[in-house]
């Protein structure tokens, strides 16, 4: 067990240039897991990139499928409130796509590393630097906008933000790590790190804006308004500003709603224009309308000068 831990620790330190500290595993959290899971692994905690991570080494390397690892990872991360990384002696080539598609954090010391929970994905036998996305990921963007428009995230930890937004702990964890690495926020504290935001809201907006993008993933059309649809696009601009509302109403829904209403929508025809967003517009909405800052991101590159002027109005009227 110690030998496997040393291999994993040395491999992480070598690839990233970051110190990896071995900690005592917090056994009190093991009781939250079914015996059928906890008995399958030897566990050890490490501190890596200022984050506590549990290293899980299967006691039977050949007995656990990629889907089982994915399920066990979700249960462990829910119990431990921090990332879990599996250390494997080897992985058959046909299992690698299954592991990566299921977003299983795993290491094969000396060969492979894939830790999406910490935004690390390096190819086999390639000592490449960690590459962060140039644009802010959708959930990270939503969290910044939530802080600017809805509620203060300063001082909250990952679990509290997950409960507040209704999103999964791992999803929030990845978003906060991105924001921390890109110096939008700071994660401080021990095992249960919390968010620290020292910039004013207008400073945070100005620093984040170049990294942000439109939340719209695709455009569809429908004759019937999908349940939960919010005023968006030119319709929302008409709600917030003096711009006249369009003849074709525009609404926004999230990807889950788009999937549920797939039979009602198509790519070309309908009386209602439907924007499918990368994050839930409902998390930031008020009074049946998408939030002002997301709307600005959707509309700011419009060639219509009237819309450009009203986009400026949206920002000028923000109460930072």
PDB file of C-alpha atoms in Angstrom:
ATOM      1  CA  UNK A   1       0.000   0.000   0.000  1.00  0.00           C
ATOM      2  CA  UNK A   2       2.726   2.489   0.945  1.00  0.00           C
ATOM      3  CA  UNK A   3       4.589   1.587  -2.237  1.00  0.00           C
ATOM      4  CA  UNK A   4       1.558   2.366  -4.390  1.00  0.00           C
ATOM      5  CA  UNK A   5       1.001   5.633  -2.561  1.00  0.00           C
ATOM      6  CA  UNK A   6       4.620   6.628  -3.125  1.00  0.00           C
ATOM      7  CA  UNK A   7       4.335   5.865  -6.836  1.00  0.00           C
ATOM      8  CA  UNK A   8       1.190   7.986  -7.143  1.00  0.00           C
ATOM      9  CA  UNK A   9       2.632  10.857  -5.094  1.00  0.00           C
ATOM     10  CA  UNK A  10       5.915  10.890  -7.006  1.00  0.00           C
ATOM     11  CA  UNK A  11       4.083  10.766 -10.344  1.00  0.00           C
ATOM     12  CA  UNK A  12       1.819  13.698  -9.472  1.00  0.00           C
ATOM     13  CA  UNK A  13       4.721  15.753  -8.165  1.00  0.00           C
ATOM     14  CA  UNK A  14       6.884  15.026 -11.220  1.00  0.00           C
ATOM     15  CA  UNK A  15       4.211  15.878 -13.796  1.00  0.00           C
ATOM     16  CA  UNK A  16       2.907  19.071 -12.247  1.00  0.00           C
ATOM     17  CA  UNK A  17       5.818  20.412 -10.243  1.00  0.00           C
ATOM     18  CA  UNK A  18       3.545  20.691  -7.200  1.00  0.00           C
ATOM     19  CA  UNK A  19       4.316  19.336  -3.738  1.00  0.00           C
ATOM     20  CA  UNK A  20       2.096  16.418  -2.700  1.00  0.00           C
ATOM     21  CA  UNK A  21       1.754  15.915   1.072  1.00  0.00           C
ATOM     22  CA  UNK A  22       0.615  12.551   2.462  1.00  0.00           C
ATOM     23  CA  UNK A  23      -1.983  12.948   5.237  1.00  0.00           C
ATOM     24  CA  UNK A  24      -3.733  10.575   7.611  1.00  0.00           C
ATOM     25  CA  UNK A  25      -7.017   9.379   6.118  1.00  0.00           C
ATOM     26  CA  UNK A  26     -10.116  10.725   7.899  1.00  0.00           C
ATOM     27  CA  UNK A  27     -11.652   7.367   8.831  1.00  0.00           C
ATOM     28  CA  UNK A  28     -14.737   8.972  10.389  1.00  0.00           C
ATOM     29  CA  UNK A  29     -16.180   9.577   6.918  1.00  0.00           C
ATOM     30  CA  UNK A  30     -15.823   5.916   5.912  1.00  0.00           C
ATOM     31  CA  UNK A  31     -18.934   5.072   7.939  1.00  0.00           C
ATOM     32  CA  UNK A  32     -21.007   7.063   5.448  1.00  0.00           C
ATOM     33  CA  UNK A  33     -20.183   4.511   2.738  1.00  0.00           C
ATOM     34  CA  UNK A  34     -21.630   1.024   2.224  1.00  0.00           C
ATOM     35  CA  UNK A  35     -19.341  -1.773   3.392  1.00  0.00           C
ATOM     36  CA  UNK A  36     -19.463  -3.193  -0.138  1.00  0.00           C
ATOM     37  CA  UNK A  37     -17.616  -0.087  -1.362  1.00  0.00           C
ATOM     38  CA  UNK A  38     -15.254   0.689   1.489  1.00  0.00           C
ATOM     39  CA  UNK A  39     -13.988  -2.912   1.611  1.00  0.00           C
ATOM     40  CA  UNK A  40     -12.856  -2.697  -2.013  1.00  0.00           C
ATOM     41  CA  UNK A  41     -10.150  -0.080  -1.431  1.00  0.00           C
ATOM     42  CA  UNK A  42      -7.154   0.972   0.606  1.00  0.00           C
ATOM     43  CA  UNK A  43      -7.502   4.705   1.225  1.00  0.00           C
ATOM     44  CA  UNK A  44      -5.059   7.512   1.888  1.00  0.00           C
ATOM     45  CA  UNK A  45      -5.475  11.297   1.898  1.00  0.00           C
ATOM     46  CA  UNK A  46      -3.002  13.677   0.259  1.00  0.00           C
ATOM     47  CA  UNK A  47      -2.877  17.449  -0.164  1.00  0.00           C
ATOM     48  CA  UNK A  48      -2.296  18.420  -3.776  1.00  0.00           C
ATOM     49  CA  UNK A  49      -2.622  21.832  -5.478  1.00  0.00           C
ATOM     50  CA  UNK A  50      -3.991  23.170  -2.171  1.00  0.00           C
ATOM     51  CA  UNK A  51      -6.765  20.560  -2.235  1.00  0.00           C
ATOM     52  CA  UNK A  52      -7.276  17.462  -0.089  1.00  0.00           C
ATOM     53  CA  UNK A  53      -7.639  14.365  -2.275  1.00  0.00           C
ATOM     54  CA  UNK A  54      -8.359  10.778  -1.247  1.00  0.00           C
ATOM     55  CA  UNK A  55      -6.226   8.198  -3.044  1.00  0.00           C
ATOM     56  CA  UNK A  56      -8.176   4.949  -3.477  1.00  0.00           C
ATOM     57  CA  UNK A  57      -6.308   1.770  -4.391  1.00  0.00           C
ATOM     58  CA  UNK A  58      -8.517  -1.195  -5.350  1.00  0.00           C
ATOM     59  CA  UNK A  59      -7.689  -4.313  -3.373  1.00  0.00           C
ATOM     60  CA  UNK A  60      -8.615  -6.381  -6.455  1.00  0.00           C
ATOM     61  CA  UNK A  61      -7.338  -4.578  -9.534  1.00  0.00           C
ATOM     62  CA  UNK A  62      -9.217  -6.738 -12.067  1.00  0.00           C
ATOM     63  CA  UNK A  63     -12.546  -6.961 -10.287  1.00  0.00           C
ATOM     64  CA  UNK A  64     -14.012  -3.458 -10.731  1.00  0.00           C
ATOM     65  CA  UNK A  65     -15.454  -2.188 -14.016  1.00  0.00           C
ATOM     66  CA  UNK A  66     -15.231   1.457 -15.210  1.00  0.00           C
ATOM     67  CA  UNK A  67     -18.929   1.976 -14.426  1.00  0.00           C
ATOM     68  CA  UNK A  68     -18.468   0.585 -10.913  1.00  0.00           C
ATOM     69  CA  UNK A  69     -15.520   2.927 -10.393  1.00  0.00           C
ATOM     70  CA  UNK A  70     -17.698   5.848 -11.538  1.00  0.00           C
ATOM     71  CA  UNK A  71     -20.455   4.904  -9.069  1.00  0.00           C
ATOM     72  CA  UNK A  72     -17.987   4.358  -6.238  1.00  0.00           C
ATOM     73  CA  UNK A  73     -16.301   7.690  -7.002  1.00  0.00           C
ATOM     74  CA  UNK A  74     -19.615   9.557  -6.788  1.00  0.00           C
ATOM     75  CA  UNK A  75     -20.448   7.925  -3.438  1.00  0.00           C
ATOM     76  CA  UNK A  76     -16.982   8.617  -2.013  1.00  0.00           C
ATOM     77  CA  UNK A  77     -16.921  12.252  -3.113  1.00  0.00           C
ATOM     78  CA  UNK A  78     -20.350  12.748  -1.589  1.00  0.00           C
ATOM     79  CA  UNK A  79     -19.107  11.270   1.697  1.00  0.00           C
ATOM     80  CA  UNK A  80     -15.662  12.900   1.791  1.00  0.00           C
ATOM     81  CA  UNK A  81     -16.569  16.297   0.238  1.00  0.00           C
ATOM     82  CA  UNK A  82     -13.382  16.356  -1.833  1.00  0.00           C
ATOM     83  CA  UNK A  83     -12.007  14.630  -4.956  1.00  0.00           C
ATOM     84  CA  UNK A  84     -11.190  10.916  -5.037  1.00  0.00           C
ATOM     85  CA  UNK A  85      -8.508   9.505  -7.354  1.00  0.00           C
ATOM     86  CA  UNK A  86      -8.118   5.797  -8.099  1.00  0.00           C
ATOM     87  CA  UNK A  87      -4.595   4.405  -8.409  1.00  0.00           C
ATOM     88  CA  UNK A  88      -4.542   1.497 -10.870  1.00  0.00           C
ATOM     89  CA  UNK A  89      -1.665  -0.805 -11.701  1.00  0.00           C
ATOM     90  CA  UNK A  90      -2.707  -0.961 -15.354  1.00  0.00           C
ATOM     91  CA  UNK A  91      -5.673  -0.249 -17.629  1.00  0.00           C
ATOM     92  CA  UNK A  92      -6.608  -2.155 -20.769  1.00  0.00           C
ATOM     93  CA  UNK A  93      -6.760   0.200 -23.768  1.00  0.00           C
ATOM     94  CA  UNK A  94     -10.441  -0.493 -24.425  1.00  0.00           C
ATOM     95  CA  UNK A  95     -11.326   0.636 -20.883  1.00  0.00           C
ATOM     96  CA  UNK A  96      -9.663   4.055 -21.178  1.00  0.00           C
ATOM     97  CA  UNK A  97     -12.511   5.671 -23.209  1.00  0.00           C
ATOM     98  CA  UNK A  98     -15.045   4.242 -20.753  1.00  0.00           C
ATOM     99  CA  UNK A  99     -13.163   5.704 -17.797  1.00  0.00           C
ATOM    100  CA  UNK A 100     -12.724   9.136 -19.391  1.00  0.00           C
ATOM    101  CA  UNK A 101     -16.314   9.321 -20.657  1.00  0.00           C
ATOM    102  CA  UNK A 102     -17.528   8.501 -17.137  1.00  0.00           C
ATOM    103  CA  UNK A 103     -15.127  11.200 -15.808  1.00  0.00           C
ATOM    104  CA  UNK A 104     -13.428   8.792 -13.418  1.00  0.00           C
ATOM    105  CA  UNK A 105     -10.354  10.272 -11.732  1.00  0.00           C
ATOM    106  CA  UNK A 106      -7.533   7.759 -12.136  1.00  0.00           C
ATOM    107  CA  UNK A 107      -3.767   7.367 -12.272  1.00  0.00           C
ATOM    108  CA  UNK A 108      -1.604   4.586 -13.675  1.00  0.00           C
ATOM    109  CA  UNK A 109       1.741   5.675 -12.160  1.00  0.00           C
ATOM    110  CA  UNK A 110       4.328   6.326 -14.838  1.00  0.00           C
ATOM    111  CA  UNK A 111       1.834   5.987 -17.695  1.00  0.00           C
ATOM    112  CA  UNK A 112      -1.547   7.680 -17.417  1.00  0.00           C
ATOM    113  CA  UNK A 113      -3.256  10.445 -15.484  1.00  0.00           C
ATOM    114  CA  UNK A 114      -6.824  11.718 -15.830  1.00  0.00           C
ATOM    115  CA  UNK A 115      -8.269  13.844 -13.024  1.00  0.00           C
ATOM    116  CA  UNK A 116     -11.128  15.976 -14.396  1.00  0.00           C
ATOM    117  CA  UNK A 117     -12.163  16.926 -10.842  1.00  0.00           C
ATOM    118  CA  UNK A 118      -8.927  18.946 -10.686  1.00  0.00           C
ATOM    119  CA  UNK A 119      -8.926  19.913 -14.370  1.00  0.00           C
ATOM    120  CA  UNK A 120      -5.949  17.661 -15.114  1.00  0.00           C
ATOM    121  CA  UNK A 121      -5.932  15.551 -18.255  1.00  0.00           C
ATOM    122  CA  UNK A 122      -2.555  14.420 -19.558  1.00  0.00           C
ATOM    123  CA  UNK A 123      -1.917  11.933 -22.353  1.00  0.00           C
ATOM    124  CA  UNK A 124      -0.135   8.637 -21.956  1.00  0.00           C
ATOM    125  CA  UNK A 125       3.609   9.025 -21.419  1.00  0.00           C
ATOM    126  CA  UNK A 126       3.426  12.741 -22.273  1.00  0.00           C
ATOM    127  CA  UNK A 127       4.797  15.182 -19.733  1.00  0.00           C
ATOM    128  CA  UNK A 128       2.632  18.142 -20.737  1.00  0.00           C
ATOM    129  CA  UNK A 129       1.736  21.174 -18.705  1.00  0.00           C
ATOM    130  CA  UNK A 130      -1.807  21.515 -17.414  1.00  0.00           C
ATOM    131  CA  UNK A 131      -3.856  23.386 -20.004  1.00  0.00           C
ATOM    132  CA  UNK A 132      -6.721  25.448 -18.675  1.00  0.00           C
ATOM    133  CA  UNK A 133      -9.635  26.486 -20.905  1.00  0.00           C
ATOM    134  CA  UNK A 134      -9.223  29.968 -22.374  1.00  0.00           C
ATOM    135  CA  UNK A 135     -12.885  30.745 -21.784  1.00  0.00           C
ATOM    136  CA  UNK A 136     -14.646  30.426 -18.445  1.00  0.00           C
ATOM    137  CA  UNK A 137     -16.522  27.100 -18.187  1.00  0.00           C
ATOM    138  CA  UNK A 138     -20.329  27.478 -18.045  1.00  0.00           C
ATOM    139  CA  UNK A 139     -20.780  26.527 -14.384  1.00  0.00           C
ATOM    140  CA  UNK A 140     -17.890  28.764 -13.307  1.00  0.00           C
ATOM    141  CA  UNK A 141     -19.491  31.618 -15.248  1.00  0.00           C
ATOM    142  CA  UNK A 142     -22.843  30.944 -13.621  1.00  0.00           C
ATOM    143  CA  UNK A 143     -21.235  31.070 -10.145  1.00  0.00           C
ATOM    144  CA  UNK A 144     -19.630  34.446 -10.837  1.00  0.00           C
ATOM    145  CA  UNK A 145     -22.936  35.827 -12.120  1.00  0.00           C
ATOM    146  CA  UNK A 146     -24.745  34.331  -9.110  1.00  0.00           C
ATOM    147  CA  UNK A 147     -22.403  36.249  -6.800  1.00  0.00           C
ATOM    148  CA  UNK A 148     -22.880  39.456  -8.795  1.00  0.00           C
ATOM    149  CA  UNK A 149     -26.662  39.288  -9.070  1.00  0.00           C
ATOM    150  CA  UNK A 150     -28.269  36.859  -6.643  1.00  0.00           C
ATOM    151  CA  UNK A 151     -26.373  36.054  -3.452  1.00  0.00           C
ATOM    152  CA  UNK A 152     -22.975  36.455  -1.819  1.00  0.00           C
ATOM    153  CA  UNK A 153     -20.710  33.406  -2.293  1.00  0.00           C
ATOM    154  CA  UNK A 154     -17.861  34.886  -0.239  1.00  0.00           C
ATOM    155  CA  UNK A 155     -17.149  32.641   2.740  1.00  0.00           C
ATOM    156  CA  UNK A 156     -19.098  29.620   1.466  1.00  0.00           C
ATOM    157  CA  UNK A 157     -17.519  26.201   0.916  1.00  0.00           C
ATOM    158  CA  UNK A 158     -18.101  23.809  -1.970  1.00  0.00           C
ATOM    159  CA  UNK A 159     -20.808  21.805  -0.204  1.00  0.00           C
ATOM    160  CA  UNK A 160     -22.730  24.946   0.750  1.00  0.00           C
ATOM    161  CA  UNK A 161     -22.602  26.280  -2.817  1.00  0.00           C
ATOM    162  CA  UNK A 162     -23.702  22.892  -4.182  1.00  0.00           C
ATOM    163  CA  UNK A 163     -26.700  22.935  -1.844  1.00  0.00           C
ATOM    164  CA  UNK A 164     -27.481  26.555  -2.714  1.00  0.00           C
ATOM    165  CA  UNK A 165     -27.453  25.967  -6.477  1.00  0.00           C
ATOM    166  CA  UNK A 166     -28.748  22.400  -6.532  1.00  0.00           C
ATOM    167  CA  UNK A 167     -25.734  21.281  -8.598  1.00  0.00           C
ATOM    168  CA  UNK A 168     -23.547  18.269  -7.876  1.00  0.00           C
ATOM    169  CA  UNK A 169     -20.579  18.678  -5.517  1.00  0.00           C
ATOM    170  CA  UNK A 170     -17.992  17.550  -8.125  1.00  0.00           C
ATOM    171  CA  UNK A 171     -19.415  20.020 -10.660  1.00  0.00           C
ATOM    172  CA  UNK A 172     -19.069  22.920  -8.222  1.00  0.00           C
ATOM    173  CA  UNK A 173     -15.625  21.724  -7.160  1.00  0.00           C
ATOM    174  CA  UNK A 174     -14.292  21.806 -10.737  1.00  0.00           C
ATOM    175  CA  UNK A 175     -15.784  25.264 -11.357  1.00  0.00           C
ATOM    176  CA  UNK A 176     -14.285  26.718  -8.164  1.00  0.00           C
ATOM    177  CA  UNK A 177     -10.888  25.209  -8.984  1.00  0.00           C
ATOM    178  CA  UNK A 178     -10.960  26.922 -12.388  1.00  0.00           C
ATOM    179  CA  UNK A 179     -11.873  30.261 -10.834  1.00  0.00           C
ATOM    180  CA  UNK A 180      -9.157  29.876  -8.205  1.00  0.00           C
ATOM    181  CA  UNK A 181      -6.436  28.945 -10.693  1.00  0.00           C
ATOM    182  CA  UNK A 182      -7.423  31.880 -12.899  1.00  0.00           C
ATOM    183  CA  UNK A 183      -7.391  34.240  -9.891  1.00  0.00           C
ATOM    184  CA  UNK A 184     -11.062  35.179 -10.120  1.00  0.00           C
ATOM    185  CA  UNK A 185     -11.601  33.932  -6.562  1.00  0.00           C
ATOM    186  CA  UNK A 186      -9.350  32.446  -3.886  1.00  0.00           C
ATOM    187  CA  UNK A 187      -9.940  29.139  -2.116  1.00  0.00           C
ATOM    188  CA  UNK A 188      -8.693  29.362   1.470  1.00  0.00           C
ATOM    189  CA  UNK A 189      -8.719  27.170   4.551  1.00  0.00           C
ATOM    190  CA  UNK A 190      -7.951  23.556   5.340  1.00  0.00           C
ATOM    191  CA  UNK A 191      -9.802  20.464   4.232  1.00  0.00           C
ATOM    192  CA  UNK A 192     -13.109  22.314   3.794  1.00  0.00           C
ATOM    193  CA  UNK A 193     -11.868  25.246   1.725  1.00  0.00           C
ATOM    194  CA  UNK A 194     -14.140  28.237   1.328  1.00  0.00           C
ATOM    195  CA  UNK A 195     -14.434  30.969  -1.260  1.00  0.00           C
ATOM    196  CA  UNK A 196     -12.758  34.321  -0.663  1.00  0.00           C
ATOM    197  CA  UNK A 197     -13.645  37.223  -2.969  1.00  0.00           C
ATOM    198  CA  UNK A 198     -11.729  40.405  -2.263  1.00  0.00           C
ATOM    199  CA  UNK A 199     -12.698  42.355  -5.406  1.00  0.00           C
ATOM    200  CA  UNK A 200     -15.721  44.614  -5.526  1.00  0.00           C
ATOM    201  CA  UNK A 201     -18.541  43.426  -7.777  1.00  0.00           C
ATOM    202  CA  UNK A 202     -17.704  45.839 -10.570  1.00  0.00           C
ATOM    203  CA  UNK A 203     -14.029  44.813 -10.383  1.00  0.00           C
ATOM    204  CA  UNK A 204     -15.038  41.155 -10.491  1.00  0.00           C
ATOM    205  CA  UNK A 205     -17.251  41.777 -13.527  1.00  0.00           C
ATOM    206  CA  UNK A 206     -14.561  43.696 -15.399  1.00  0.00           C
ATOM    207  CA  UNK A 207     -11.952  41.015 -14.724  1.00  0.00           C
ATOM    208  CA  UNK A 208     -14.294  38.153 -15.610  1.00  0.00           C
ATOM    209  CA  UNK A 209     -15.894  39.661 -18.728  1.00  0.00           C
ATOM    210  CA  UNK A 210     -13.019  38.885 -21.161  1.00  0.00           C
ATOM    211  CA  UNK A 211     -13.214  35.219 -20.088  1.00  0.00           C
ATOM    212  CA  UNK A 212     -16.998  34.959 -20.354  1.00  0.00           C
ATOM    213  CA  UNK A 213     -19.061  33.925 -23.360  1.00  0.00           C
ATOM    214  CA  UNK A 214     -22.683  33.659 -24.417  1.00  0.00           C
ATOM    215  CA  UNK A 215     -24.539  30.954 -22.468  1.00  0.00           C
ATOM    216  CA  UNK A 216     -26.495  29.982 -25.598  1.00  0.00           C
ATOM    217  CA  UNK A 217     -25.561  26.499 -26.802  1.00  0.00           C
ATOM    218  CA  UNK A 218     -28.041  26.268 -29.696  1.00  0.00           C
ATOM    219  CA  UNK A 219     -31.233  27.762 -31.102  1.00  0.00           C
ATOM    220  CA  UNK A 220     -34.458  25.813 -31.673  1.00  0.00           C
ATOM    221  CA  UNK A 221     -38.057  26.687 -32.513  1.00  0.00           C
ATOM    222  CA  UNK A 222     -41.401  25.562 -31.109  1.00  0.00           C
ATOM    223  CA  UNK A 223     -45.105  26.308 -31.473  1.00  0.00           C
ATOM    224  CA  UNK A 224     -45.746  25.677 -27.770  1.00  0.00           C
ATOM    225  CA  UNK A 225     -43.724  27.280 -24.987  1.00  0.00           C
ATOM    226  CA  UNK A 226     -41.735  24.639 -23.084  1.00  0.00           C
ATOM    227  CA  UNK A 227     -42.543  24.464 -19.371  1.00  0.00           C
ATOM    228  CA  UNK A 228     -40.199  26.695 -17.384  1.00  0.00           C
ATOM    229  CA  UNK A 229     -39.123  28.819 -20.343  1.00  0.00           C
ATOM    230  CA  UNK A 230     -37.945  32.323 -19.416  1.00  0.00           C
ATOM    231  CA  UNK A 231     -38.049  35.515 -21.461  1.00  0.00           C
ATOM    232  CA  UNK A 232     -34.729  35.860 -23.269  1.00  0.00           C
ATOM    233  CA  UNK A 233     -33.068  37.571 -26.226  1.00  0.00           C
ATOM    234  CA  UNK A 234     -34.905  40.546 -27.740  1.00  0.00           C
ATOM    235  CA  UNK A 235     -37.974  39.686 -25.630  1.00  0.00           C
ATOM    236  CA  UNK A 236     -35.963  40.101 -22.429  1.00  0.00           C
ATOM    237  CA  UNK A 237     -34.346  43.262 -23.798  1.00  0.00           C
ATOM    238  CA  UNK A 238     -37.854  44.639 -24.296  1.00  0.00           C
ATOM    239  CA  UNK A 239     -38.653  43.735 -20.695  1.00  0.00           C
ATOM    240  CA  UNK A 240     -35.593  45.498 -19.257  1.00  0.00           C
ATOM    241  CA  UNK A 241     -35.156  48.396 -21.712  1.00  0.00           C
ATOM    242  CA  UNK A 242     -37.029  50.591 -24.193  1.00  0.00           C
ATOM    243  CA  UNK A 243     -36.383  48.171 -27.066  1.00  0.00           C
ATOM    244  CA  UNK A 244     -39.603  46.940 -28.708  1.00  0.00           C
ATOM    245  CA  UNK A 245     -40.308  43.245 -28.150  1.00  0.00           C
ATOM    246  CA  UNK A 246     -40.020  41.080 -31.309  1.00  0.00           C
ATOM    247  CA  UNK A 247     -42.940  39.497 -33.167  1.00  0.00           C
ATOM    248  CA  UNK A 248     -41.435  36.068 -32.449  1.00  0.00           C
ATOM    249  CA  UNK A 249     -41.072  35.602 -28.684  1.00  0.00           C
ATOM    250  CA  UNK A 250     -37.682  34.421 -27.447  1.00  0.00           C
ATOM    251  CA  UNK A 251     -37.334  32.153 -24.416  1.00  0.00           C
ATOM    252  CA  UNK A 252     -34.455  30.350 -22.704  1.00  0.00           C
ATOM    253  CA  UNK A 253     -34.364  26.845 -21.230  1.00  0.00           C
ATOM    254  CA  UNK A 254     -31.616  24.576 -19.956  1.00  0.00           C
ATOM    255  CA  UNK A 255     -30.374  21.390 -21.615  1.00  0.00           C
ATOM    256  CA  UNK A 256     -32.463  19.135 -19.370  1.00  0.00           C
ATOM    257  CA  UNK A 257     -35.647  20.951 -20.385  1.00  0.00           C
ATOM    258  CA  UNK A 258     -34.593  20.786 -24.025  1.00  0.00           C
ATOM    259  CA  UNK A 259     -34.259  17.030 -23.748  1.00  0.00           C
ATOM    260  CA  UNK A 260     -37.660  16.681 -22.075  1.00  0.00           C
ATOM    261  CA  UNK A 261     -39.326  18.829 -24.752  1.00  0.00           C
ATOM    262  CA  UNK A 262     -37.376  17.495 -27.732  1.00  0.00           C
ATOM    263  CA  UNK A 263     -40.545  16.268 -29.474  1.00  0.00           C
ATOM    264  CA  UNK A 264     -41.999  19.805 -29.441  1.00  0.00           C
ATOM    265  CA  UNK A 265     -39.038  21.567 -31.038  1.00  0.00           C
ATOM    266  CA  UNK A 266     -37.109  21.680 -34.301  1.00  0.00           C
ATOM    267  CA  UNK A 267     -34.204  23.589 -35.816  1.00  0.00           C
ATOM    268  CA  UNK A 268     -36.099  25.761 -38.330  1.00  0.00           C
ATOM    269  CA  UNK A 269     -39.797  26.405 -37.806  1.00  0.00           C
ATOM    270  CA  UNK A 270     -42.059  27.584 -34.990  1.00  0.00           C
ATOM    271  CA  UNK A 271     -43.788  30.574 -33.464  1.00  0.00           C
ATOM    272  CA  UNK A 272     -41.362  30.699 -30.519  1.00  0.00           C
ATOM    273  CA  UNK A 273     -37.581  30.997 -30.648  1.00  0.00           C
ATOM    274  CA  UNK A 274     -35.965  28.792 -28.001  1.00  0.00           C
ATOM    275  CA  UNK A 275     -32.445  29.377 -26.695  1.00  0.00           C
ATOM    276  CA  UNK A 276     -30.906  26.300 -25.061  1.00  0.00           C
ATOM    277  CA  UNK A 277     -28.408  27.481 -22.438  1.00  0.00           C
ATOM    278  CA  UNK A 278     -25.262  25.791 -21.189  1.00  0.00           C
ATOM    279  CA  UNK A 279     -26.307  26.507 -17.591  1.00  0.00           C
ATOM    280  CA  UNK A 280     -29.769  26.812 -16.115  1.00  0.00           C
ATOM    281  CA  UNK A 281     -31.151  30.322 -16.687  1.00  0.00           C
ATOM    282  CA  UNK A 282     -33.555  29.700 -13.797  1.00  0.00           C
ATOM    283  CA  UNK A 283     -30.695  29.820 -11.269  1.00  0.00           C
ATOM    284  CA  UNK A 284     -30.178  33.520 -12.032  1.00  0.00           C
ATOM    285  CA  UNK A 285     -33.634  34.607 -13.197  1.00  0.00           C
ATOM    286  CA  UNK A 286     -36.135  36.947 -11.643  1.00  0.00           C
ATOM    287  CA  UNK A 287     -39.732  37.753 -12.597  1.00  0.00           C
ATOM    288  CA  UNK A 288     -39.840  35.183 -15.386  1.00  0.00           C
ATOM    289  CA  UNK A 289     -36.923  36.751 -17.252  1.00  0.00           C
ATOM    290  CA  UNK A 290     -33.285  35.772 -17.701  1.00  0.00           C
ATOM    291  CA  UNK A 291     -30.784  37.781 -15.669  1.00  0.00           C
ATOM    292  CA  UNK A 292     -29.340  41.011 -17.035  1.00  0.00           C
ATOM    293  CA  UNK A 293     -25.677  39.978 -17.174  1.00  0.00           C
ATOM    294  CA  UNK A 294     -26.353  36.700 -18.981  1.00  0.00           C
ATOM    295  CA  UNK A 295     -28.596  38.627 -21.365  1.00  0.00           C
ATOM    296  CA  UNK A 296     -25.772  41.089 -21.974  1.00  0.00           C
ATOM    297  CA  UNK A 297     -23.427  38.190 -22.810  1.00  0.00           C
ATOM    298  CA  UNK A 298     -26.016  36.828 -25.246  1.00  0.00           C
ATOM    299  CA  UNK A 299     -26.611  40.140 -27.009  1.00  0.00           C
ATOM    300  CA  UNK A 300     -23.381  42.159 -26.803  1.00  0.00           C
ATOM    301  CA  UNK A 301     -22.075  41.029 -30.185  1.00  0.00           C
ATOM    302  CA  UNK A 302     -25.304  41.749 -32.063  1.00  0.00           C
ATOM    303  CA  UNK A 303     -24.783  43.779 -35.273  1.00  0.00           C
ATOM    304  CA  UNK A 304     -27.946  45.764 -34.470  1.00  0.00           C
ATOM    305  CA  UNK A 305     -26.889  49.182 -33.145  1.00  0.00           C
ATOM    306  CA  UNK A 306     -30.124  49.545 -31.154  1.00  0.00           C
ATOM    307  CA  UNK A 307     -29.361  46.347 -29.277  1.00  0.00           C
ATOM    308  CA  UNK A 308     -25.768  47.478 -28.704  1.00  0.00           C
ATOM    309  CA  UNK A 309     -27.064  50.689 -27.105  1.00  0.00           C
ATOM    310  CA  UNK A 310     -29.486  48.810 -24.866  1.00  0.00           C
ATOM    311  CA  UNK A 311     -26.721  46.409 -23.848  1.00  0.00           C
ATOM    312  CA  UNK A 312     -24.835  49.429 -22.537  1.00  0.00           C
ATOM    313  CA  UNK A 313     -28.017  50.437 -20.701  1.00  0.00           C
ATOM    314  CA  UNK A 314     -28.181  47.024 -19.001  1.00  0.00           C
ATOM    315  CA  UNK A 315     -24.694  47.489 -17.562  1.00  0.00           C
ATOM    316  CA  UNK A 316     -25.148  51.170 -16.700  1.00  0.00           C
ATOM    317  CA  UNK A 317     -28.259  50.365 -14.670  1.00  0.00           C
ATOM    318  CA  UNK A 318     -26.679  47.490 -12.713  1.00  0.00           C
ATOM    319  CA  UNK A 319     -26.624  48.053  -8.962  1.00  0.00           C
ATOM    320  CA  UNK A 320     -23.156  46.759  -8.131  1.00  0.00           C
TER     321      UNK A 320
END
